[in-house]
Amino acid sequence: ETGVTQSPTHLIKTRGQQVTLRCSSQSGHNTVSWYQQALGQGPQFIFQYYREEENGRGNFPPRFSGLQFPNYSSELNVNALELDDSALYLCASSLEVGFDAGELFFGEGSRLTVL
Amino acid sequence: AQRVTQPEKLLSVFKGAPVELKCNYSYSGSPELFWYVQYSRQRLQLLLRHISRESIKGFTADLNKGETSFHLKKPFAQEEDSAMYYCALSQFSGGYNKLIFGAGTRLAVHP
C-alpha cells in the first residue's frame, strides 16, 4: 500500500510569484484535503476535493486553488504569493467523503518560503 | 465557532511519570474528536479517536461533553512518547469533512 506523497519537499519563492504543489493520495483513496500549517500552529483546512470536484473550502482567498485528477492525485496552486503564505502545506487523503470522517492519512508536506 | 484549544505548548515530564495533555473544544453538535501525533521526522498520523474507545500505545482519551474536554492520558510516560500531539475535531457538513486542529502540545519525556 502506497502512502501519501508530496512534492516538492521544500521550495523558495518571492512575493507575487505563483506556486504549484503536488500530491499523490494513498492507494484506494478518492478524497484529498489540503491543509496549511504555519509555524507554531496546528494545520488549517484549505479545501477538499472529491471525485475531481472541490466540495468544501476553508477561510482562504480565491488565489488558493486546486485540482484533482482522475487518478485522485491533486495539485494546490497559490497565485500572487504573500509573505504570510510561508508555511508547511499538508496533503491528506481519506477513503471516502463522510466515511470514517477524521481518519486522514497525511503526506510529509511541502515547506514553502516566500521572500 | 468551532474551536479546539490546547492550553500547553510544552509538557515536560520524566520517564515513568503520568502524562495528561489537555484539549478543550467548542462545537454545536455531537463532536467527533481525535488525537494526532507527529514523531520527530515523521508525518502526522492518527493516534486515537473517541468513538473507538481504544488504548493506543498506552494512551487513552475520554470525551467529557459536560466539560467539553478530550484530554489525552498515559499513566507511565516513555521516552519514545516524545512528540508533537494535536487534538482535532471533525466537522462534516455541506457534503465535506474537515478537521479543526488545536495548536498542538509538545511532549518531552526525559530519562
CSV table of C-alpha atoms in Angstrom, one decimal, chain A residues 33-93:
chain,number,residue,atom,x,y,z
A,33,SER,CA,-7.7,17.6,1.5
A,34,TRP,CA,-5.1,20.3,1.8
A,35,TYR,CA,-4.0,22.0,5.0
A,36,GLN,CA,-1.8,24.9,5.7
A,37,GLN,CA,0.4,24.7,8.8
A,38,ALA,CA,2.1,28.0,9.9
A,39,LEU,CA,5.0,27.8,12.3
A,40,GLY,CA,3.8,27.0,15.8
A,41,GLN,CA,0.2,26.4,14.7
A,42,GLY,CA,-1.9,23.4,14.0
A,43,PRO,CA,-2.9,22.6,10.4
A,44,GLN,CA,-5.7,24.7,9.0
A,45,PHE,CA,-8.1,23.4,6.4
A,46,ILE,CA,-7.8,24.9,2.9
A,47,PHE,CA,-10.1,22.8,0.8
A,48,GLN,CA,-11.2,19.3,-0.1
A,49,TYR,CA,-11.5,17.5,-3.4
A,50,TYR,CA,-13.8,14.6,-4.1
A,51,ARG,CA,-14.1,12.9,-7.5
A,52,GLU,CA,-12.3,15.8,-9.2
A,53,GLU,CA,-14.5,18.5,-7.7
A,54,GLU,CA,-13.9,20.9,-4.9
A,55,ASN,CA,-16.6,20.1,-2.4
A,56,GLY,CA,-15.5,22.3,0.5
A,57,ARG,CA,-13.3,25.2,1.3
A,58,GLY,CA,-12.0,26.8,4.4
A,59,ASN,CA,-11.3,30.5,5.0
A,60,PHE,CA,-8.8,31.0,2.3
A,61,PRO,CA,-8.9,33.5,-0.6
A,62,PRO,CA,-9.6,32.5,-4.3
A,63,ARG,CA,-5.9,32.8,-5.1
A,64,PHE,CA,-5.6,29.4,-3.4
A,65,SER,CA,-7.0,26.9,-5.9
A,66,GLY,CA,-6.6,23.2,-6.7
A,67,LEU,CA,-7.2,20.3,-9.0
A,68,GLN,CA,-7.9,16.7,-8.6
A,69,PHE,CA,-7.1,14.3,-11.4
A,70,PRO,CA,-8.9,11.0,-12.4
A,71,ASN,CA,-6.2,9.0,-10.6
A,72,TYR,CA,-7.1,11.1,-7.5
A,73,SER,CA,-3.8,12.9,-7.3
A,74,SER,CA,-4.1,16.6,-6.6
A,75,GLU,CA,-2.5,20.0,-7.0
A,76,LEU,CA,-2.6,23.1,-4.9
A,77,ASN,CA,-1.9,26.3,-6.7
A,78,VAL,CA,-1.3,29.6,-5.0
A,79,ASN,CA,-1.1,32.8,-7.0
A,80,ALA,CA,0.2,36.2,-6.1
A,81,LEU,CA,2.2,34.8,-3.2
A,82,GLU,CA,2.4,36.9,0.0
A,83,LEU,CA,4.9,36.6,2.8
A,84,ASP,CA,2.2,35.1,5.1
A,85,ASP,CA,1.9,32.2,2.7
A,86,SER,CA,5.1,30.8,4.1
A,87,ALA,CA,4.1,27.6,5.7
A,88,LEU,CA,4.1,23.8,5.6
A,89,TYR,CA,1.4,22.6,3.2
A,90,LEU,CA,0.0,19.2,4.0
A,91,CYS,CA,-2.0,16.9,1.8
A,92,ALA,CA,-4.2,14.3,3.3
A,93,SER,CA,-6.2,11.6,1.7
